[in-house]
Amino acid sequence: MSSQQKQSVSRAAGAATAPEPTGPRPARLSAAAALTAVEGLALAALGGYLLFMGLAGSPDSPQQAEMGGLTVLALAVLPLVAARGLWLRRRWSRGPSLITQIVALPVAWTLVHGGGALIAAGIGLGVAAVVVLVLLVNPTATEALGIGPRETP
């Protein structure tokens, strides 16, 4: 086994037993968790509405409306789980939250070009996504999650 492989194994073993971060939760991390939770709740509400309208309303295609509602409900799980992880200062939660924000940006762009009330929804989503991205790449937040700079070999 090479020395580089030994270092990788020792880092992996150290990462598995790394202690949870202690001390107070930074306001930046709390804000990122709250905004991510609001996005997840908004998705869940939209999914519930679509599912309800597919079941109780008279859509052109009830199956399509119901499946759309179930899909949006399933998509709401990612930001909600990520928000809980951020709130509890779990290291793994930063990735799903960043992915959620990156995916939200083209959705916001599409909503802004939709016209009407969708413009306001798109602007709100876009601003929230950019704010959460900035909060999560902040050194204070990464340190609070136990994510430090990479060691040079």
Tab-separated table of C-alpha atoms in Angstrom:
chain	number	residue	atom	x	y	z
A	1	MET	CA	0.000	0.000	0.000
A	2	SER	CA	1.467	3.352	-0.989
A	3	SER	CA	1.819	6.234	1.438
A	4	GLN	CA	-0.829	8.170	-0.461
A	5	GLN	CA	-3.319	5.309	-0.044
A	6	LYS	CA	-2.483	5.127	3.662
A	7	GLN	CA	-3.159	8.857	4.014
A	8	SER	CA	-6.511	8.457	2.226
A	9	VAL	CA	-7.501	5.599	4.525
A	10	SER	CA	-6.477	7.552	7.637
A	11	ARG	CA	-8.388	10.649	6.436
A	12	ALA	CA	-11.476	8.529	5.757
A	13	ALA	CA	-11.245	6.966	9.211
A	14	GLY	CA	-10.772	10.405	10.776
A	15	ALA	CA	-13.708	11.832	8.844
A	16	ALA	CA	-15.989	9.050	10.039
A	17	THR	CA	-15.191	9.771	13.668
A	18	ALA	CA	-15.005	13.566	13.395
A	19	PRO	CA	-16.784	15.208	16.305
A	20	GLU	CA	-19.873	17.288	15.697
A	21	PRO	CA	-19.272	21.051	15.686
A	22	THR	CA	-19.894	22.701	19.022
A	23	GLY	CA	-20.771	26.209	20.097
A	24	PRO	CA	-23.573	28.470	18.998
A	25	ARG	CA	-25.013	28.171	15.488
A	26	PRO	CA	-23.962	31.169	13.367
A	27	ALA	CA	-26.774	33.453	12.207
A	28	ARG	CA	-25.715	32.875	8.599
A	29	LEU	CA	-26.251	29.148	8.935
A	30	SER	CA	-29.611	29.666	10.669
A	31	ALA	CA	-30.724	32.005	7.876
A	32	ALA	CA	-29.634	29.513	5.195
A	33	ALA	CA	-31.522	26.723	6.974
A	34	ALA	CA	-34.652	28.878	7.314
A	35	LEU	CA	-34.651	29.974	3.666
A	36	THR	CA	-34.059	26.422	2.478
A	37	ALA	CA	-36.961	25.248	4.671
A	38	VAL	CA	-39.236	27.960	3.235
A	39	GLU	CA	-38.374	26.785	-0.281
A	40	GLY	CA	-39.166	23.198	0.692
A	41	LEU	CA	-42.450	24.204	2.312
A	42	ALA	CA	-43.419	26.213	-0.758
A	43	LEU	CA	-42.731	23.179	-2.951
A	44	ALA	CA	-44.761	20.965	-0.616
A	45	ALA	CA	-47.669	23.419	-0.703
A	46	LEU	CA	-47.535	23.574	-4.508
A	47	GLY	CA	-47.390	19.782	-4.735
A	48	GLY	CA	-50.344	19.442	-2.349
A	49	TYR	CA	-52.334	21.973	-4.354
A	50	LEU	CA	-51.591	20.212	-7.653
A	51	LEU	CA	-52.496	16.844	-6.153
A	52	PHE	CA	-55.726	18.205	-4.667
A	53	MET	CA	-56.730	19.870	-7.923
A	54	GLY	CA	-55.958	16.649	-9.804
A	55	LEU	CA	-58.235	14.700	-7.464
A	56	ALA	CA	-61.000	17.215	-6.732
A	57	GLY	CA	-60.813	19.601	-9.680
A	58	SER	CA	-61.545	18.998	-13.306
A	59	PRO	CA	-58.162	19.115	-15.058
A	60	ASP	CA	-57.760	18.175	-18.696
A	61	SER	CA	-55.702	15.177	-17.613
A	62	PRO	CA	-56.328	14.049	-14.020
A	63	GLN	CA	-53.512	11.486	-14.168
A	64	GLN	CA	-51.025	14.105	-15.310
A	65	ALA	CA	-52.135	16.557	-12.597
A	66	GLU	CA	-51.922	13.902	-9.894
A	67	MET	CA	-48.508	12.706	-11.042
A	68	GLY	CA	-47.292	16.309	-11.214
A	69	GLY	CA	-48.468	16.876	-7.654
A	70	LEU	CA	-46.753	13.720	-6.405
A	71	THR	CA	-43.550	14.651	-8.236
A	72	VAL	CA	-43.447	18.132	-6.719
A	73	LEU	CA	-44.143	16.651	-3.269
A	74	ALA	CA	-41.233	14.266	-3.754
A	75	LEU	CA	-38.998	17.153	-4.869
A	76	ALA	CA	-39.917	19.059	-1.691
A	77	VAL	CA	-38.199	16.410	0.416
A	78	LEU	CA	-34.651	17.411	-0.641
A	79	PRO	CA	-34.703	21.029	0.581
A	80	LEU	CA	-36.616	20.074	3.734
A	81	VAL	CA	-34.081	17.387	4.663
A	82	ALA	CA	-31.218	19.743	3.776
A	83	ALA	CA	-32.724	22.516	5.910
A	84	ARG	CA	-33.005	20.180	8.890
A	85	GLY	CA	-29.420	19.081	8.388
A	86	LEU	CA	-28.225	22.692	8.203
A	87	TRP	CA	-30.165	23.528	11.353
A	88	LEU	CA	-28.574	20.566	13.161
A	89	ARG	CA	-25.157	21.519	11.705
A	90	ARG	CA	-24.680	18.298	9.776
A	91	ARG	CA	-21.760	18.424	7.407
A	92	TRP	CA	-23.538	16.490	4.615
A	93	SER	CA	-26.427	18.992	4.390
A	94	ARG	CA	-24.475	21.693	2.585
A	95	GLY	CA	-24.341	19.719	-0.695
A	96	PRO	CA	-28.084	19.072	-1.055
A	97	SER	CA	-28.833	22.665	-0.138
A	98	LEU	CA	-26.355	23.994	-2.703
A	99	ILE	CA	-27.850	21.699	-5.351
A	100	THR	CA	-31.335	22.937	-4.489
A	101	GLN	CA	-30.256	26.556	-4.923
A	102	ILE	CA	-28.452	25.905	-8.196
A	103	VAL	CA	-31.551	24.158	-9.583
A	104	ALA	CA	-33.756	27.008	-8.333
A	105	LEU	CA	-31.949	29.623	-10.432
A	106	PRO	CA	-33.161	28.421	-13.884
A	107	VAL	CA	-36.627	27.853	-12.396
A	108	ALA	CA	-36.627	31.474	-11.192
A	109	TRP	CA	-35.513	32.633	-14.640
A	110	THR	CA	-38.362	30.712	-16.271
A	111	LEU	CA	-40.894	32.158	-13.810
A	112	VAL	CA	-39.703	35.723	-14.455
A	113	HIS	CA	-40.292	35.208	-18.181
A	114	GLY	CA	-43.744	33.712	-17.479
A	115	GLY	CA	-45.380	37.098	-16.934
A	116	GLY	CA	-48.007	38.252	-14.475
A	117	ALA	CA	-47.742	37.105	-10.876
A	118	LEU	CA	-45.054	34.617	-11.872
A	119	ILE	CA	-42.597	37.506	-12.214
A	120	ALA	CA	-42.785	38.247	-8.486
A	121	ALA	CA	-42.476	34.546	-7.633
A	122	GLY	CA	-39.441	34.231	-9.910
A	123	ILE	CA	-37.744	37.276	-8.420
A	124	GLY	CA	-38.392	36.012	-4.892
A	125	LEU	CA	-37.071	32.544	-5.700
A	126	GLY	CA	-34.016	33.939	-7.462
A	127	VAL	CA	-33.144	36.273	-4.606
A	128	ALA	CA	-33.631	33.504	-2.034
A	129	ALA	CA	-31.432	31.111	-4.028
A	130	VAL	CA	-28.608	33.639	-4.419
A	131	VAL	CA	-28.790	34.606	-0.732
A	132	VAL	CA	-28.608	30.964	0.401
A	133	LEU	CA	-25.707	30.278	-1.977
A	134	VAL	CA	-23.793	33.240	-0.553
A	135	LEU	CA	-24.586	32.192	3.015
A	136	LEU	CA	-23.461	28.601	2.451
A	137	VAL	CA	-20.115	29.414	0.843
A	138	ASN	CA	-19.294	31.874	3.619
A	139	PRO	CA	-16.322	30.697	5.711
A	140	THR	CA	-18.317	31.134	8.920
A	141	ALA	CA	-20.970	28.681	7.722
A	142	THR	CA	-18.490	26.158	6.377
A	143	GLU	CA	-16.537	26.242	9.628
A	144	ALA	CA	-19.753	25.796	11.639
A	145	LEU	CA	-20.515	22.698	9.564
A	146	GLY	CA	-17.060	21.311	10.218
A	147	ILE	CA	-15.897	21.811	6.646
A	148	GLY	CA	-12.377	23.140	6.531
A	149	PRO	CA	-9.812	23.813	3.857
A	150	ARG	CA	-8.354	20.756	2.163
A	151	GLU	CA	-4.993	19.538	3.368
A	152	THR	CA	-2.221	19.651	0.822
A	153	PRO	CA	-0.424	16.318	0.346
